[in-house]
XYZ file of C-alpha atoms in Angstrom:
554
model
C 83.927 91.065 64.772
C 81.764 93.404 66.877
C 84.632 94.166 69.269
C 86.924 94.823 66.317
C 84.412 97.246 64.760
C 83.975 99.043 68.095
C 87.720 99.455 68.510
C 87.991 100.760 64.971
C 85.149 103.212 65.597
C 86.815 104.438 68.769
C 90.081 104.944 66.934
C 88.295 106.872 64.191
C 86.621 109.170 66.702
C 89.941 109.785 68.438
C 91.663 110.546 65.162
C 88.852 112.909 64.202
C 89.321 114.722 67.513
C 93.035 115.009 66.813
C 92.368 116.399 63.338
C 89.971 118.989 64.741
C 92.578 119.894 67.334
C 95.317 120.523 64.808
C 93.183 122.400 62.304
C 94.309 125.936 61.439
C 91.340 127.357 63.360
C 92.442 125.576 66.527
C 96.149 126.202 66.662
C 96.054 125.073 70.282
C 96.753 121.498 69.335
C 99.969 122.215 67.558
C 102.752 120.617 69.473
C 102.682 121.913 73.061
C 106.273 121.487 74.210
C 108.467 124.549 74.569
C 111.234 122.800 72.638
C 108.912 122.377 69.688
C 107.736 125.991 69.803
C 111.201 127.504 69.711
C 110.885 128.475 66.085
C 107.888 130.684 66.911
C 110.010 132.841 69.250
C 107.689 132.332 72.178
C 108.375 134.566 75.170
C 108.995 131.963 77.880
C 109.001 133.009 81.522
C 112.138 131.462 83.091
C 110.376 131.439 86.467
C 107.707 129.063 85.165
C 109.379 126.452 82.964
C 107.111 123.845 81.510
C 109.603 121.076 82.211
C 111.874 120.918 85.232
C 112.876 118.033 87.490
C 111.999 118.926 91.096
C 112.566 116.545 93.962
C 113.936 116.081 97.444
C 115.973 113.244 98.812
C 114.122 111.263 101.485
C 116.897 109.567 103.462
C 116.312 106.448 105.521
C 119.869 105.828 106.731
C 120.066 106.425 110.508
C 116.439 107.577 110.177
C 117.399 111.020 108.840
C 114.063 111.705 107.142
C 111.877 108.619 106.944
C 110.898 106.628 108.846
C 111.650 108.462 112.068
C 113.271 106.726 115.001
C 110.175 107.548 117.056
C 107.936 105.640 114.645
C 109.726 102.397 115.497
C 108.187 102.358 118.983
C 104.778 103.720 118.038
C 101.942 101.404 119.170
C 100.810 101.291 115.539
C 104.185 101.478 113.870
C 102.981 100.688 110.357
C 100.261 103.339 110.427
C 102.710 105.866 111.869
C 105.282 105.209 109.165
C 102.682 105.396 106.432
C 101.402 108.699 107.803
C 104.937 110.106 107.947
C 105.553 109.237 104.331
C 102.255 110.728 103.211
C 103.338 113.898 105.004
C 106.432 114.043 102.799
C 104.275 113.616 99.704
C 102.025 116.430 100.948
C 105.119 118.627 101.181
C 106.196 117.641 97.669
C 102.722 118.569 96.405
C 102.772 121.962 98.125
C 106.161 122.762 96.600
C 105.096 121.690 93.102
C 107.677 118.910 93.017
C 107.188 116.154 90.466
C 109.395 113.381 91.882
C 110.728 111.892 95.101
C 114.074 110.151 95.582
C 113.655 107.649 98.400
C 116.443 105.595 99.971
C 115.366 101.940 99.949
C 118.712 100.124 100.332
C 120.829 102.236 102.679
C 123.181 99.613 104.139
C 123.077 96.434 102.028
C 119.571 95.797 103.349
C 116.079 96.213 101.955
C 112.830 98.127 102.331
C 111.032 95.301 100.542
C 110.871 91.525 101.080
C 114.131 90.752 99.327
C 115.250 87.184 98.728
C 118.843 88.435 98.758
C 119.240 90.799 101.694
C 117.788 91.301 105.187
C 115.122 93.781 106.199
C 116.522 97.212 107.013
C 116.997 98.056 110.676
C 115.628 101.545 110.000
C 112.091 100.177 109.775
C 111.885 98.458 113.161
C 115.103 99.282 115.011
C 116.185 95.647 114.719
C 118.446 94.419 111.908
C 116.683 91.830 109.789
C 113.311 92.050 111.543
C 110.258 91.675 109.312
C 108.277 94.946 109.588
C 104.991 93.230 108.805
C 104.301 95.090 105.576
C 105.862 95.889 102.210
C 107.109 99.487 102.483
C 108.412 99.773 98.923
C 105.056 98.773 97.435
C 103.366 101.486 99.495
C 106.022 104.101 98.696
C 105.677 103.614 94.947
C 101.896 103.359 94.943
C 101.366 106.522 96.970
C 103.887 108.554 94.975
C 102.138 107.571 91.764
C 98.730 108.488 93.177
C 100.135 112.042 93.488
C 101.637 111.706 90.005
C 105.132 111.953 91.448
C 107.922 109.953 89.850
C 109.478 107.468 92.265
C 113.251 107.120 92.085
C 114.526 104.223 94.172
C 117.778 105.232 95.861
C 120.288 102.443 96.436
C 123.740 102.434 98.050
C 125.732 99.771 96.205
C 128.585 98.874 98.557
C 127.990 100.273 102.057
C 127.174 97.536 104.559
C 127.074 99.345 107.907
C 127.246 102.704 109.612
C 129.787 103.551 112.328
C 129.168 102.937 116.004
C 127.074 103.768 117.957
C 124.375 104.242 115.291
C 125.347 101.194 113.265
C 127.179 97.892 113.425
C 130.547 99.514 112.814
C 133.155 96.978 111.726
C 131.523 94.032 113.550
C 130.216 91.429 111.113
C 128.525 89.556 113.948
C 126.392 92.615 114.706
C 124.695 92.365 111.306
C 121.446 90.475 110.775
C 122.040 86.708 111.138
C 121.143 86.065 107.489
C 123.195 88.940 106.101
C 125.215 87.911 103.008
C 128.244 89.739 104.439
C 128.292 87.255 107.332
C 128.059 84.364 104.901
C 130.830 85.847 102.737
C 133.201 87.769 104.994
C 135.795 87.553 102.210
C 133.598 89.956 100.228
C 134.000 92.700 102.803
C 136.490 95.061 104.354
C 136.397 97.518 107.249
C 137.386 101.105 106.592
C 138.914 102.841 108.385
C 140.291 99.812 110.228
C 138.346 98.270 113.096
C 138.979 100.176 116.283
C 139.397 103.523 114.521
C 136.628 106.077 114.957
C 134.182 105.969 112.067
C 135.013 102.412 111.035
C 132.323 100.670 109.026
C 131.932 97.740 106.653
C 131.901 97.826 102.854
C 131.553 95.286 100.119
C 134.783 95.178 98.122
C 134.103 96.717 94.674
C 137.117 94.892 93.223
C 135.619 91.410 93.578
C 133.542 90.422 90.506
C 131.190 88.244 92.582
C 130.410 91.256 94.760
C 129.619 93.479 91.809
C 127.312 90.823 90.380
C 125.625 90.255 93.738
C 124.856 93.890 94.521
C 123.451 94.377 91.031
C 121.236 91.321 91.443
C 120.013 92.539 94.829
C 119.115 95.961 93.449
C 117.599 94.605 90.251
C 115.184 92.559 92.351
C 113.442 95.801 93.298
C 113.575 97.134 89.741
C 111.947 94.007 88.328
C 109.267 93.627 90.995
C 108.204 97.228 91.604
C 106.960 99.980 89.309
C 109.846 102.375 89.975
C 110.521 105.222 87.570
C 114.207 105.556 88.287
C 117.237 103.935 89.897
C 119.394 106.362 91.828
C 122.902 106.084 93.294
C 124.491 108.758 95.464
C 128.206 109.515 95.945
C 129.269 106.449 97.942
C 131.414 104.043 95.930
C 134.895 103.446 97.336
C 135.009 104.984 100.826
C 136.051 108.576 101.328
C 139.638 108.742 102.670
C 140.113 108.693 106.424
C 143.470 110.056 107.495
C 146.321 108.045 106.023
C 144.494 104.718 106.170
C 144.537 102.732 102.916
C 141.658 100.728 101.482
C 142.587 97.089 102.231
C 142.204 95.585 98.760
C 145.656 94.073 98.117
C 144.274 90.554 97.708
C 141.492 91.637 95.381
C 143.919 93.610 93.222
C 146.263 90.633 92.979
C 143.448 88.248 92.061
C 141.242 90.392 89.824
C 143.402 93.154 88.328
C 142.353 92.353 84.709
C 145.797 93.410 83.533
C 145.779 96.779 85.283
C 149.097 97.697 86.867
C 147.912 100.978 88.367
C 145.598 100.344 91.300
C 143.852 103.723 91.019
C 142.958 102.992 87.392
C 141.740 99.536 88.381
C 139.512 100.926 91.112
C 137.990 103.456 88.746
C 137.359 100.695 86.245
C 135.618 98.644 88.927
C 133.159 101.477 89.465
C 132.872 102.083 85.726
C 131.863 98.443 85.299
C 129.250 98.786 88.043
C 127.693 101.817 86.353
C 127.850 100.412 82.826
C 126.536 96.977 83.783
C 123.792 98.319 86.013
C 122.510 100.549 83.252
C 122.500 97.619 80.853
C 120.558 95.430 83.251
C 118.004 98.119 83.996
C 117.354 98.777 80.317
C 117.193 95.069 79.499
C 114.530 94.543 82.167
C 112.579 97.797 81.838
C 113.789 100.134 79.079
C 111.732 103.027 80.455
C 113.377 103.087 83.891
C 115.837 105.950 84.232
C 119.269 105.538 85.804
C 120.860 108.464 87.588
C 123.778 109.184 89.885
C 124.326 112.012 92.358
C 128.112 112.250 92.728
C 130.389 114.501 94.710
C 130.376 117.857 92.927
C 133.983 118.020 91.708
C 135.236 115.539 89.116
C 138.808 116.896 88.842
C 140.408 120.286 89.268
C 141.877 122.004 86.216
C 145.272 121.908 87.918
C 145.151 118.103 87.765
C 143.430 117.747 84.376
C 142.840 120.387 81.686
C 139.281 119.097 81.354
C 138.626 119.763 85.030
C 136.843 122.631 86.760
C 138.227 125.916 88.077
C 138.315 124.576 91.620
C 140.837 123.321 94.167
C 138.727 120.963 96.283
C 138.662 117.196 96.655
C 138.225 115.247 93.417
C 135.868 112.293 93.079
C 138.064 110.843 90.320
C 140.922 110.434 92.784
C 139.465 110.080 96.279
C 136.528 107.722 95.674
C 137.455 106.329 92.226
C 134.378 107.860 90.577
C 135.087 108.939 86.990
C 131.811 110.810 86.745
C 132.728 112.741 83.593
C 133.318 109.463 81.765
C 129.886 108.173 82.772
C 128.360 111.238 81.140
C 130.481 111.133 77.992
C 129.856 107.406 77.548
C 126.142 107.950 78.250
C 126.005 105.124 80.768
C 123.483 107.113 82.799
C 120.328 109.016 81.937
C 120.809 111.863 84.394
C 123.415 113.207 86.776
C 122.852 115.259 89.944
C 126.211 116.653 91.108
C 126.079 117.628 94.746
C 127.013 121.303 94.465
C 126.806 121.943 98.173
C 128.753 125.208 98.149
C 127.787 128.859 98.100
C 128.149 131.399 95.312
C 131.348 133.453 95.297
C 134.479 133.896 97.416
C 135.208 130.191 97.649
C 137.852 129.169 95.082
C 137.945 125.586 96.372
C 134.420 124.938 95.078
C 132.414 127.953 93.944
C 128.856 127.124 92.914
C 129.100 129.746 90.168
C 132.140 127.982 88.690
C 130.829 124.440 88.961
C 127.424 124.888 87.348
C 128.922 126.029 84.008
C 131.478 123.206 84.159
C 128.769 120.583 84.554
C 126.644 122.270 81.886
C 129.569 122.030 79.474
C 130.154 118.398 80.489
C 126.650 117.235 79.561
C 126.420 119.448 76.462
C 126.170 117.314 73.342
C 125.227 114.180 75.290
C 121.802 112.771 76.051
C 122.521 112.863 79.807
C 120.317 115.299 81.690
C 121.750 117.607 84.353
C 119.993 118.339 87.624
C 121.752 120.081 90.525
C 121.920 118.769 94.085
C 121.095 121.614 96.504
C 122.343 121.886 100.101
C 119.157 122.820 101.933
C 120.769 121.393 105.072
C 123.277 124.255 105.122
C 120.747 127.052 104.826
C 120.393 128.975 108.079
C 123.040 126.948 109.910
C 125.807 129.268 111.172
C 128.219 126.322 111.283
C 128.536 126.605 107.498
C 129.473 130.277 107.436
C 127.887 133.639 106.784
C 126.924 132.963 103.165
C 124.461 130.329 104.331
C 122.860 132.827 106.711
C 121.535 134.647 103.653
C 117.928 133.452 103.222
C 118.242 134.013 99.469
C 121.315 131.837 98.903
C 119.414 128.807 97.626
C 117.066 130.892 95.494
C 120.112 132.626 94.027
C 121.426 129.174 93.062
C 118.271 128.436 91.116
C 118.385 131.849 89.479
C 121.972 131.246 88.369
C 120.912 127.901 86.905
C 118.612 129.696 84.466
C 121.652 131.006 82.601
C 122.534 127.436 81.610
C 119.861 125.680 79.540
C 121.526 122.334 80.235
C 120.376 122.564 83.873
C 116.999 120.850 83.841
C 116.166 120.643 87.527
C 117.147 120.393 91.177
C 117.116 117.855 93.981
C 117.143 119.131 97.574
C 118.952 117.508 100.490
C 117.147 116.536 102.442
C 113.420 116.347 103.190
C 113.702 117.329 106.868
C 115.670 120.439 105.945
C 113.240 121.374 103.176
C 110.399 121.199 105.678
C 112.318 122.999 108.436
C 112.542 126.021 106.143
C 115.206 127.850 108.160
C 115.280 131.586 107.435
C 112.235 131.009 105.239
C 114.648 129.873 102.505
C 112.340 127.116 101.222
C 109.458 129.570 100.947
C 111.655 131.997 99.013
C 112.982 129.594 96.403
C 109.665 127.786 96.058
C 107.836 131.069 95.513
C 110.354 132.366 92.993
C 111.066 129.158 91.090
C 108.369 126.550 91.792
C 105.242 128.715 91.724
C 103.651 126.657 88.951
C 103.498 122.911 88.349
C 106.030 121.457 85.910
C 106.380 118.297 83.881
C 109.515 116.234 84.302
C 111.924 116.586 81.365
C 111.271 114.089 78.600
C 114.069 111.690 77.654
C 113.878 111.305 73.879
C 116.491 108.537 73.793
C 114.250 106.174 75.773
C 111.483 104.180 74.041
C 108.185 105.878 73.245
C 105.069 105.508 71.131
C 102.787 108.261 69.834
C 99.825 109.302 71.966
C 96.500 110.578 70.699
C 95.181 113.729 72.389
C 92.417 113.204 74.939
C 88.821 114.093 74.093
C 87.337 116.333 76.798
C 83.741 115.228 77.308
C 82.644 117.546 80.084
C 83.440 120.700 82.038
C 81.072 121.321 84.916
C 81.083 124.073 87.520
C 80.831 122.807 91.081
C 81.120 124.368 94.529
C 84.804 123.358 94.679
C 85.740 124.489 91.147
C 85.448 123.170 87.613
C 85.271 119.423 87.121
C 86.686 118.221 83.822
C 86.141 114.779 82.339
C 87.764 113.231 79.301
C 88.407 109.991 77.479
C 91.665 108.586 76.146
C 90.461 106.573 73.186
C 92.600 103.869 71.609
C 94.801 103.974 74.698
C 97.692 101.583 74.090
C 96.025 100.124 71.014
C 98.269 98.942 68.185
C 101.133 101.359 67.563
C 99.817 103.919 70.048
C 101.300 104.532 73.455
C 99.510 104.267 76.772
C 98.743 107.362 78.817
C 100.204 107.288 82.315
C 99.121 110.787 83.306
C 97.518 113.942 81.986
C 98.341 117.652 81.985
C 95.547 120.207 82.319
C 95.890 123.696 80.837
C 93.560 126.640 81.477
C 93.300 129.854 79.477
C 91.395 132.895 80.676
C 88.308 133.662 78.612
C 86.710 131.675 75.820
C 89.171 131.757 72.952
C 91.223 129.664 70.632
C 94.684 129.015 71.974
C 97.879 130.060 70.291
C 100.941 127.888 69.935
C 102.900 129.801 72.575
C 100.202 129.309 75.207
C 101.790 125.925 75.883
C 105.442 126.971 75.794
C 105.814 127.351 79.564
C 103.770 126.537 82.655
C 101.843 129.824 82.797
C 98.627 127.987 81.869
C 99.447 124.592 83.376
C 96.956 124.028 86.185
C 98.190 120.619 87.227
C 98.759 116.998 86.344
C 96.875 113.890 87.348
C 97.660 110.192 87.208
C 95.732 108.018 84.811
C 93.211 105.811 86.603
C 91.418 102.663 85.489
C 88.210 103.230 83.550
C 87.158 104.931 80.374
C 86.490 108.374 81.852
C 89.184 110.395 83.662
C 88.489 113.461 85.768
C 90.198 116.460 87.333
C 88.790 119.254 89.468
C 90.345 122.680 89.046
C 89.934 124.067 92.554
C 91.626 127.337 91.593
C 88.908 128.292 89.104
C 87.004 131.417 90.137
C 83.226 131.507 90.113
C 81.757 133.489 87.254
C 84.934 133.612 85.147
C 85.108 132.200 81.635
C 87.823 129.679 80.877
C 89.096 127.515 78.060
C 90.554 124.130 79.022
C 92.834 121.765 77.141
C 94.180 118.386 78.245
C 97.219 116.451 77.008
C 98.181 112.839 77.568
C 101.616 111.897 78.883
C 103.296 108.512 78.804
C 105.358 107.324 81.751
C 108.405 109.174 80.428
C 106.378 112.411 80.164
C 106.302 112.439 76.376
C 103.294 114.625 75.614
C 100.508 114.233 73.082
C 99.022 117.029 71.026
C 96.548 119.054 73.054
C 92.871 118.237 73.081
C 90.281 120.332 71.311
C 89.200 123.244 73.532
C 86.493 122.972 76.137
C 84.838 126.272 77.002
C 83.441 127.088 80.423
C 81.060 130.046 80.300
């Protein structure tokens, strides 16, 4: 009985705080999201959106980004690889990113102790060798400590990379326990063995294969606290010369009544996407599912619904009907790789493709982020447009004209850090100058959150230290806070509704930690200045509570 009374008292106090917060004399606690404040005609600065997905791809295949090849021979390999990854998180922090997309299954292998697939060669340099630690557990934990979403990036069907970096078309060069060696009938080489660039793939047309790869990937989803599952553009292989994908036997055995092989292949990938989404949501309804496809679905010359382009088409060349995935809402977000410059490129003009993708997602619940080609910036091999240090920033400026564009993902981490021509500095300064919350996904499950109660605001040598409590956290019908957003207003005053419409007053976010009292130190606070602070609670899908009552610092 005593515990029940204490819980009830705590809930009453929290509700009282919420009522104070939403009283007419404290308009600050009216709903803080920009979407909710639209009716008040708030003047929102497009350079500081409150919500925007910001991430970079961290590629492990052939050790592009992490871990480095050099780390494999370091005397303390594990410590070296951990330090490298923390360096990438430091970079994400500096750039005000709010997520990382990390490749954890690059070639039908694993960055975790999988019961289905061998350890990845990119950890130790040896296929199937136990690295002596659980990388995925560390990757997720450390990202969450920085309050970064962790999107686990999987490649469904690729088994190997070409020689000399990978096993090529040689099944015997794979790890001894590799499922592809146990089931060679599941695989094919493309282009054919002996042709430059040949590598191994699982055959997407075999039902057992589709079930197996889903099971292998779902093992990570079920066992680790990932925020998202991410596929890139590799499904059926990209064409190589005139070589044909060798799937005659699979088509004959598993055509499901299809007479057109191209339609059958597209349906194979459709089934993968649809089924994977279903399995993710059945296991963990809050985990997002996103795909980053090649940037052109179809050209208008081939389909009236297509884009004003003339380049390669994912619908035809890799059997990826990406527009259908959006319209059917089989995915939560899509990140088309729009790796082309603005203007004077009719094959694939960035300025033509962004509006096409915006129109494609319009009216659906699928969120649109844009894949950015940081790797091209400052490299003369890609032409004069990419020698303009403002090209990438101009992309992000163009995006502002399309409200459907809710973020960007940059390829890849090494190129972001290299910062050729100062391009990273330019776009980060012009577009990522303030922190941002990830976009909420209203179609995924949520429960209401009470606003936090700020219990202290203390000046220290390193800034202002705030403390607060999240009462009734996860109790009964209430949701559980995963993180918090901290807002700071200049002076001691009551906030207005529009103060929370963009990120102008958003100081930062912090992950929820065990214990009754949470804290945050505002290191940007100036000595002697008066401030008013508010805190909001966020669930793991970034749904935001009402704001807390104000806390004045004099």
